Tab-separated table of N, CA and C in Angstrom:
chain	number	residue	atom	x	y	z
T	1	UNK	N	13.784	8.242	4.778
T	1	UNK	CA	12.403	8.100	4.357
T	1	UNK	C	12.224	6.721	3.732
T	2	UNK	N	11.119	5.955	4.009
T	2	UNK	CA	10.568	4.788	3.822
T	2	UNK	C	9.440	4.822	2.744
T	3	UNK	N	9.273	4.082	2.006
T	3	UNK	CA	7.760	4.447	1.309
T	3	UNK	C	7.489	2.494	0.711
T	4	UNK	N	6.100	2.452	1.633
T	4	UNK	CA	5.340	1.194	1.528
T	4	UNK	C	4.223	0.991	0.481
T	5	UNK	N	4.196	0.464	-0.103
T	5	UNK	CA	3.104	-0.121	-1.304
T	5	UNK	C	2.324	-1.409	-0.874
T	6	UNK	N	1.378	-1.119	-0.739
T	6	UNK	CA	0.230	-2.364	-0.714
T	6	UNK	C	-0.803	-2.429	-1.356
T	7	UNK	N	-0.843	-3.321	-1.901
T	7	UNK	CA	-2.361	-3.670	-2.754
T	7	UNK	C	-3.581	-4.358	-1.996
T	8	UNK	N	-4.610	-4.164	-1.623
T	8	UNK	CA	-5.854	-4.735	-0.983
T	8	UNK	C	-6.739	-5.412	-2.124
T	9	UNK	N	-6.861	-6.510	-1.705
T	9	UNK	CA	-7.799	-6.807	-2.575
T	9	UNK	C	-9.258	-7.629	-2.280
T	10	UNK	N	-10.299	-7.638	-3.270
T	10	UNK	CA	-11.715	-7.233	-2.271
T	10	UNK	C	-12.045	-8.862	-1.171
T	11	UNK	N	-11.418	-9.858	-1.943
T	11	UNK	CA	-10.775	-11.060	-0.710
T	11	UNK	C	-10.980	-10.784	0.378
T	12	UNK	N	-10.179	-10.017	0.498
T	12	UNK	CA	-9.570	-9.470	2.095
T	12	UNK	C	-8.031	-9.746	2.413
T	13	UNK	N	-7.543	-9.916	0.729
T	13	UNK	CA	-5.878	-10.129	0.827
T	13	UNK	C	-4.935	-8.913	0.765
T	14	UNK	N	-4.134	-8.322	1.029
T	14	UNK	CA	-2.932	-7.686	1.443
T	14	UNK	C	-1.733	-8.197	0.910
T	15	UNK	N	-1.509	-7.851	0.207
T	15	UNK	CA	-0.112	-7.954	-0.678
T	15	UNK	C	0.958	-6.682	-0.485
T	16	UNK	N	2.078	-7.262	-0.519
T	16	UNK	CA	2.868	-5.627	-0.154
T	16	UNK	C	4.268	-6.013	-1.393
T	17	UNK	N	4.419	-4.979	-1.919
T	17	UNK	CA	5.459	-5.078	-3.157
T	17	UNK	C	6.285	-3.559	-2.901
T	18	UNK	N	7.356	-3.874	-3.446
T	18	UNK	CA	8.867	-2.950	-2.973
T	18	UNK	C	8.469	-2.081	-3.838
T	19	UNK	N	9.227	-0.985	-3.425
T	19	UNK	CA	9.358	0.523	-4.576
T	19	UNK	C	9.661	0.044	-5.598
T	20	UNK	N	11.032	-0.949	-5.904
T	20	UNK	CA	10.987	-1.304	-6.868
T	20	UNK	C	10.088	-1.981	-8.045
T	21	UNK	N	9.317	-2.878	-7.511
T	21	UNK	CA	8.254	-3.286	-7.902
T	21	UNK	C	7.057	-2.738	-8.417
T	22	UNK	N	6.803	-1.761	-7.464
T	22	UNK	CA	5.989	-0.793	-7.675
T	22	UNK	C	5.874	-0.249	-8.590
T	23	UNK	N	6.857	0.320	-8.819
T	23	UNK	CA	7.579	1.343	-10.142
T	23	UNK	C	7.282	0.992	-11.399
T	24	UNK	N	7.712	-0.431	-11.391
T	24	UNK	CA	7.579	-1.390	-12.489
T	24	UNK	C	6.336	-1.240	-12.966
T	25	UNK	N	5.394	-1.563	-11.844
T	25	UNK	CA	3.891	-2.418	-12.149
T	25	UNK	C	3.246	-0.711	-12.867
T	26	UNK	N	3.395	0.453	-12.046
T	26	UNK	CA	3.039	1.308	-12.522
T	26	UNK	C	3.431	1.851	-13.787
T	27	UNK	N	4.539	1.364	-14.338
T	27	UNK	CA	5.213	1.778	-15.726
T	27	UNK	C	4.469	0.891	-16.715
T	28	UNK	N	3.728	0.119	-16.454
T	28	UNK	CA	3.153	-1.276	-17.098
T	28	UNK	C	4.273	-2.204	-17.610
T	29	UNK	N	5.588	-1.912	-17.068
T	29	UNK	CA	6.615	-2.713	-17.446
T	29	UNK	C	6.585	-4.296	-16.622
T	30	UNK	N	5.360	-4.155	-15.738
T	30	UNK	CA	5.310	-5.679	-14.861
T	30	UNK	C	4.090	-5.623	-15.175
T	31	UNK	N	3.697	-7.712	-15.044
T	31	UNK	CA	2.618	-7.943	-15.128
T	31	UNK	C	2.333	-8.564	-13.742
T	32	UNK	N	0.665	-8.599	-13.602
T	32	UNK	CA	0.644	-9.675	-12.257
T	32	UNK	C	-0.630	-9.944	-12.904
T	33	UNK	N	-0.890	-10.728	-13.476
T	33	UNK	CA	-1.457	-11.844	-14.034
T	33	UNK	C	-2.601	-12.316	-13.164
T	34	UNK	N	-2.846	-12.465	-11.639
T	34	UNK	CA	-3.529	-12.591	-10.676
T	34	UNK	C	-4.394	-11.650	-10.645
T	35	UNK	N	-4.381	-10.277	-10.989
T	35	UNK	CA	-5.184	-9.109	-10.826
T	35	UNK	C	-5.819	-8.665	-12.351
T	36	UNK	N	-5.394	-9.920	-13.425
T	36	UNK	CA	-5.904	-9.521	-14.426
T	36	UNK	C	-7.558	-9.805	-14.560
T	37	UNK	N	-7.742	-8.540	-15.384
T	37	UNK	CA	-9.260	-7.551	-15.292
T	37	UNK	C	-9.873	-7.703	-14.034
T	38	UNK	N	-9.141	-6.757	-13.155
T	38	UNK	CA	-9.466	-6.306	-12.092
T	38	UNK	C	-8.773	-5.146	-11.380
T	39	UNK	N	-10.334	-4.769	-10.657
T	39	UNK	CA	-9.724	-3.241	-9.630
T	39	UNK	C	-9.288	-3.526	-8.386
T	40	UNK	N	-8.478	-2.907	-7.617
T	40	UNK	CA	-7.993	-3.381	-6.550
T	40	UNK	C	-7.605	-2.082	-5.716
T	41	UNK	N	-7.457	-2.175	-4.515
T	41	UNK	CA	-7.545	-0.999	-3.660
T	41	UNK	C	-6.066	-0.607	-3.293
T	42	UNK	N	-5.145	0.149	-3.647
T	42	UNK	CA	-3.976	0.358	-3.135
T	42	UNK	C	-3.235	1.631	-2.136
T	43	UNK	N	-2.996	1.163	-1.136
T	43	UNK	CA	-2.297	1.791	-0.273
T	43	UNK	C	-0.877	2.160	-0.049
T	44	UNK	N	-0.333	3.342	-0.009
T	44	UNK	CA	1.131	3.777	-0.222
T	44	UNK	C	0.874	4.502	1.705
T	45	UNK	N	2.456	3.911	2.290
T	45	UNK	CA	2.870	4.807	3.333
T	45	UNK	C	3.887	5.331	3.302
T	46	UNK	N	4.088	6.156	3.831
T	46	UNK	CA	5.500	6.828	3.838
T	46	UNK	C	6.148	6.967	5.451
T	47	UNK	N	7.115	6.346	5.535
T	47	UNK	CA	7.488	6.766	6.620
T	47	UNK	C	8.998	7.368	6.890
T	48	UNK	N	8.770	8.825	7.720
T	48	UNK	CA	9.856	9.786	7.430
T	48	UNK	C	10.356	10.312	8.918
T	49	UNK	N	11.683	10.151	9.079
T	49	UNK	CA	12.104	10.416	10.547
T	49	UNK	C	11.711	12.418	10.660
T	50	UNK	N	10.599	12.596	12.036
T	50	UNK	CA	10.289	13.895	11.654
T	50	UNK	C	11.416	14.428	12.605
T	51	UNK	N	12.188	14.041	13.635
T	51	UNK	CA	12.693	14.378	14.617
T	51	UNK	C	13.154	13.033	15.342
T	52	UNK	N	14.828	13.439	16.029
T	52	UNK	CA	15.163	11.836	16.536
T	52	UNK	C	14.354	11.281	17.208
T	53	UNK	N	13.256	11.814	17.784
T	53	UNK	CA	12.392	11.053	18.714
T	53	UNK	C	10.992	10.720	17.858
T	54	UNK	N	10.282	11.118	16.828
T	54	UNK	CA	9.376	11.253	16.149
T	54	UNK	C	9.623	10.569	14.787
T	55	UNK	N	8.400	10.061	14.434
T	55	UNK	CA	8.151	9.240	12.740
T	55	UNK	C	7.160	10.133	12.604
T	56	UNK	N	7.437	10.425	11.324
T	56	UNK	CA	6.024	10.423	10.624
T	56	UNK	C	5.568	9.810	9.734
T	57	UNK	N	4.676	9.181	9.545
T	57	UNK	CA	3.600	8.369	9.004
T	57	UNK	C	2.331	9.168	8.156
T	58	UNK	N	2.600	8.948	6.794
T	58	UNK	CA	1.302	9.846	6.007
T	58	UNK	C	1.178	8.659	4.986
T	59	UNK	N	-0.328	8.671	5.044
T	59	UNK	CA	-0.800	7.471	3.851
T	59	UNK	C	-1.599	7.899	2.634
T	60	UNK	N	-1.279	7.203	1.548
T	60	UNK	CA	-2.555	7.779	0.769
T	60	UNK	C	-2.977	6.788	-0.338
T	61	UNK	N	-4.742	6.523	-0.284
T	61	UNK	CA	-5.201	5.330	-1.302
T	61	UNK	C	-5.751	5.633	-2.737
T	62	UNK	N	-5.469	4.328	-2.999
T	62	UNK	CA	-5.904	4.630	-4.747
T	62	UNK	C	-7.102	3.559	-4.940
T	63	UNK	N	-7.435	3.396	-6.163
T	63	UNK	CA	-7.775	2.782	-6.973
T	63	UNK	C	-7.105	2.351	-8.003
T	64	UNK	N	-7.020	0.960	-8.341
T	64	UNK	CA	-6.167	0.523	-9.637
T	64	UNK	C	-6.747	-0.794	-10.542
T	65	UNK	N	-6.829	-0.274	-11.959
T	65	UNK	CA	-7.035	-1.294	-12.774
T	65	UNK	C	-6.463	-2.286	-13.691
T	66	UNK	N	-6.271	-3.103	-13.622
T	66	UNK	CA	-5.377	-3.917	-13.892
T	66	UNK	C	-6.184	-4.286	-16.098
T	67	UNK	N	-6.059	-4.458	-16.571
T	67	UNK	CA	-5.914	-4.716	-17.685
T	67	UNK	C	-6.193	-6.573	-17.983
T	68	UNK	N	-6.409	-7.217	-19.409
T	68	UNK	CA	-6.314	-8.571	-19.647
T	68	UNK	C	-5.284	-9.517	-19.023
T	69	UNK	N	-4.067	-8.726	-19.399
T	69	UNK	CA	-3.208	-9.301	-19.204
T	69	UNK	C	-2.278	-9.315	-18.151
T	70	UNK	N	-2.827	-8.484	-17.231
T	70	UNK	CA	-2.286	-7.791	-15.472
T	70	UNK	C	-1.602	-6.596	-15.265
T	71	UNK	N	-1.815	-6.062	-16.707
T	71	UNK	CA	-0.791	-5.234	-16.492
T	71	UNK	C	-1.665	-3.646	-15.988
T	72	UNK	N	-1.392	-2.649	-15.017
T	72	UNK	CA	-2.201	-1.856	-14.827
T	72	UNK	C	-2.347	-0.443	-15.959
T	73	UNK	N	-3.815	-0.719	-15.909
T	73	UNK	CA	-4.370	0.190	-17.101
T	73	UNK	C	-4.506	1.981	-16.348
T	74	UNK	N	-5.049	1.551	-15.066
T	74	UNK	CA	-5.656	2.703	-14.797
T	74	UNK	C	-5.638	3.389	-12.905
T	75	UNK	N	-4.993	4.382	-12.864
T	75	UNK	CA	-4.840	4.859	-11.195
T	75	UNK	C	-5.841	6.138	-11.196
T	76	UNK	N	-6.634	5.816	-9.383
T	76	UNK	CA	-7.177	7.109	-9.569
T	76	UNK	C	-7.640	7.124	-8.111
T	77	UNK	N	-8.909	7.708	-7.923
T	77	UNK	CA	-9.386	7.847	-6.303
T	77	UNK	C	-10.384	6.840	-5.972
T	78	UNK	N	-9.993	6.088	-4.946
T	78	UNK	CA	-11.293	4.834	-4.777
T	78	UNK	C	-12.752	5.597	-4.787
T	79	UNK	N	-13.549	5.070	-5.302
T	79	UNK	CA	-15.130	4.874	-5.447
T	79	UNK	C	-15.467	4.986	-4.121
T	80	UNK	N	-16.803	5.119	-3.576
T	80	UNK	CA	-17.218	4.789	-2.539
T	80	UNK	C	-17.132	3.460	-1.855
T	81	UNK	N	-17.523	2.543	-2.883
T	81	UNK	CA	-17.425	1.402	-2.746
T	81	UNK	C	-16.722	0.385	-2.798
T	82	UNK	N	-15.262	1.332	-3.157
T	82	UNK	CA	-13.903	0.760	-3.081
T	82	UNK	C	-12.710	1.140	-1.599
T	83	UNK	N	-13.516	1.776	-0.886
T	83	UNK	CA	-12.959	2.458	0.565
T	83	UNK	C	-11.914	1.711	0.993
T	84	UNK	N	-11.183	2.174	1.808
T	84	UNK	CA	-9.846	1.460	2.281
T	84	UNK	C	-10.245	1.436	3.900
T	85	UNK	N	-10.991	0.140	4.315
T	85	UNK	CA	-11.323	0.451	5.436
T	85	UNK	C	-10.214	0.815	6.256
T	86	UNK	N	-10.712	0.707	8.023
T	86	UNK	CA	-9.756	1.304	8.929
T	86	UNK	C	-9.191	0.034	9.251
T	87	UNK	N	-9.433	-1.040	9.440
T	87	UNK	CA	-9.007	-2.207	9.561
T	87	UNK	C	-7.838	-2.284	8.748
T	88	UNK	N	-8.093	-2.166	7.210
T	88	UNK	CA	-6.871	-2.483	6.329
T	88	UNK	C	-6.109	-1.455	6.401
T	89	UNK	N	-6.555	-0.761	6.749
T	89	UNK	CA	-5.651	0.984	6.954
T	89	UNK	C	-4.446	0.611	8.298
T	90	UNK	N	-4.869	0.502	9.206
T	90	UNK	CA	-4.237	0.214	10.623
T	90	UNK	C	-3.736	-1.415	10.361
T	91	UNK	N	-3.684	-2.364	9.630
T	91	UNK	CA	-3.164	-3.290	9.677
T	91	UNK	C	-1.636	-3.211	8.531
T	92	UNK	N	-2.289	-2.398	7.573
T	92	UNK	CA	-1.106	-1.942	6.907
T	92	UNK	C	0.201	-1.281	7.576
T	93	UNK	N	-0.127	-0.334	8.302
T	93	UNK	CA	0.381	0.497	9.058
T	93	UNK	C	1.051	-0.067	10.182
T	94	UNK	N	0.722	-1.279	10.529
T	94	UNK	CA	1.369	-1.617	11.740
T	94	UNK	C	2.261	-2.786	10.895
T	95	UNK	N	2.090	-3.253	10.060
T	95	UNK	CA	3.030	-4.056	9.277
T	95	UNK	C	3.932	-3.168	8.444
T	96	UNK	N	4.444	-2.418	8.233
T	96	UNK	CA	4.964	-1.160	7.586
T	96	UNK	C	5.904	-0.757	9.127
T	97	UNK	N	5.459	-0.701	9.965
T	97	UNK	CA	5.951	-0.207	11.352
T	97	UNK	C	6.797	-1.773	12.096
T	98	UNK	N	6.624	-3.043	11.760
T	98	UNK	CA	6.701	-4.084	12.352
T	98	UNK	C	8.592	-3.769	12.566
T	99	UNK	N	9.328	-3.556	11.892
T	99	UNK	CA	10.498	-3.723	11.836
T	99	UNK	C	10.784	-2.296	12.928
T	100	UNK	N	10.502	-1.688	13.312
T	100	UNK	CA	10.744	-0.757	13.963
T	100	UNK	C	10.781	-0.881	15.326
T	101	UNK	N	12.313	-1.130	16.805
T	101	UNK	CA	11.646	-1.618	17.625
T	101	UNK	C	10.799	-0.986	18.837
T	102	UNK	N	10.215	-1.940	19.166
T	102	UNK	CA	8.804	-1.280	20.026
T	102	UNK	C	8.974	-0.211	20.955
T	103	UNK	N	10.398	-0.539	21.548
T	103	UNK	CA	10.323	0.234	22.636
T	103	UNK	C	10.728	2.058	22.247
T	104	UNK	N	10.324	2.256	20.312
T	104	UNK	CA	10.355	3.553	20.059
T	104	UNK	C	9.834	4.449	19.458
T	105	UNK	N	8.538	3.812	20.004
T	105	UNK	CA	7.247	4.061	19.259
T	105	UNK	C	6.096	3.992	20.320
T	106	UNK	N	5.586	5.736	20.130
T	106	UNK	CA	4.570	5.891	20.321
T	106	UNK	C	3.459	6.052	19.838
T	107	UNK	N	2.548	5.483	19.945
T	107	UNK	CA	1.296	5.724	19.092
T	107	UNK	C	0.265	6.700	19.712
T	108	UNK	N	-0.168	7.125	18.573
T	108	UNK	CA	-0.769	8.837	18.865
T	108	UNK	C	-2.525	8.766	18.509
């Protein structure tokens, strides 16, 4: 099992940070200073061998607030107006999938 972290932000930038990282930023034990006082759209994938021939792929988005000083204050369910389009949805997803080679993967 795989599990991807990405942050969207309203730019139109895509940032992707390790579990490890992740962990961190969510413990407020990391700062990112770039996202300070600000919300930002975050995307987690998981990817889990369902069968030798099969992946499975399950995603799920947040909302996140980052604090003065970058550090995140606050996780929850995006707003309406914080949506995770399908664009950033499927671009995530295929960068999350990039290392995987082609010829073992079907898309559904």
């Amino acid at each position: 099992m795989q599990i991807r972290h990405f942050v969207l932000t309203a730019e139109g930038n895509i940032r992707e940070f390790s579990t490890e990282q992740a962990a961190l930023i969510a413990a407020g034990a990391n700062k990112l200073p770039e996202f300070a006082d600000q919300r930002v759209r975050y995307l987690q994938i998981t990817l889990q061998d369902a069968t030798e021939n099969e992946l499975k792929i399950q995603t799920a988005g947040a909302s996140i607030r980052f604090d003065a000083d970058g550090r995140m204050a606050e996780a929850g369910p995006p707003t309406d107006n914080e949506n995770i389009s399908r664009f950033e949805h499927d671009a995530c997803v295929q960068w999350a999938l990039k290392d995987i080679p082609a010829t073992s993967v079907t898309f559904h």
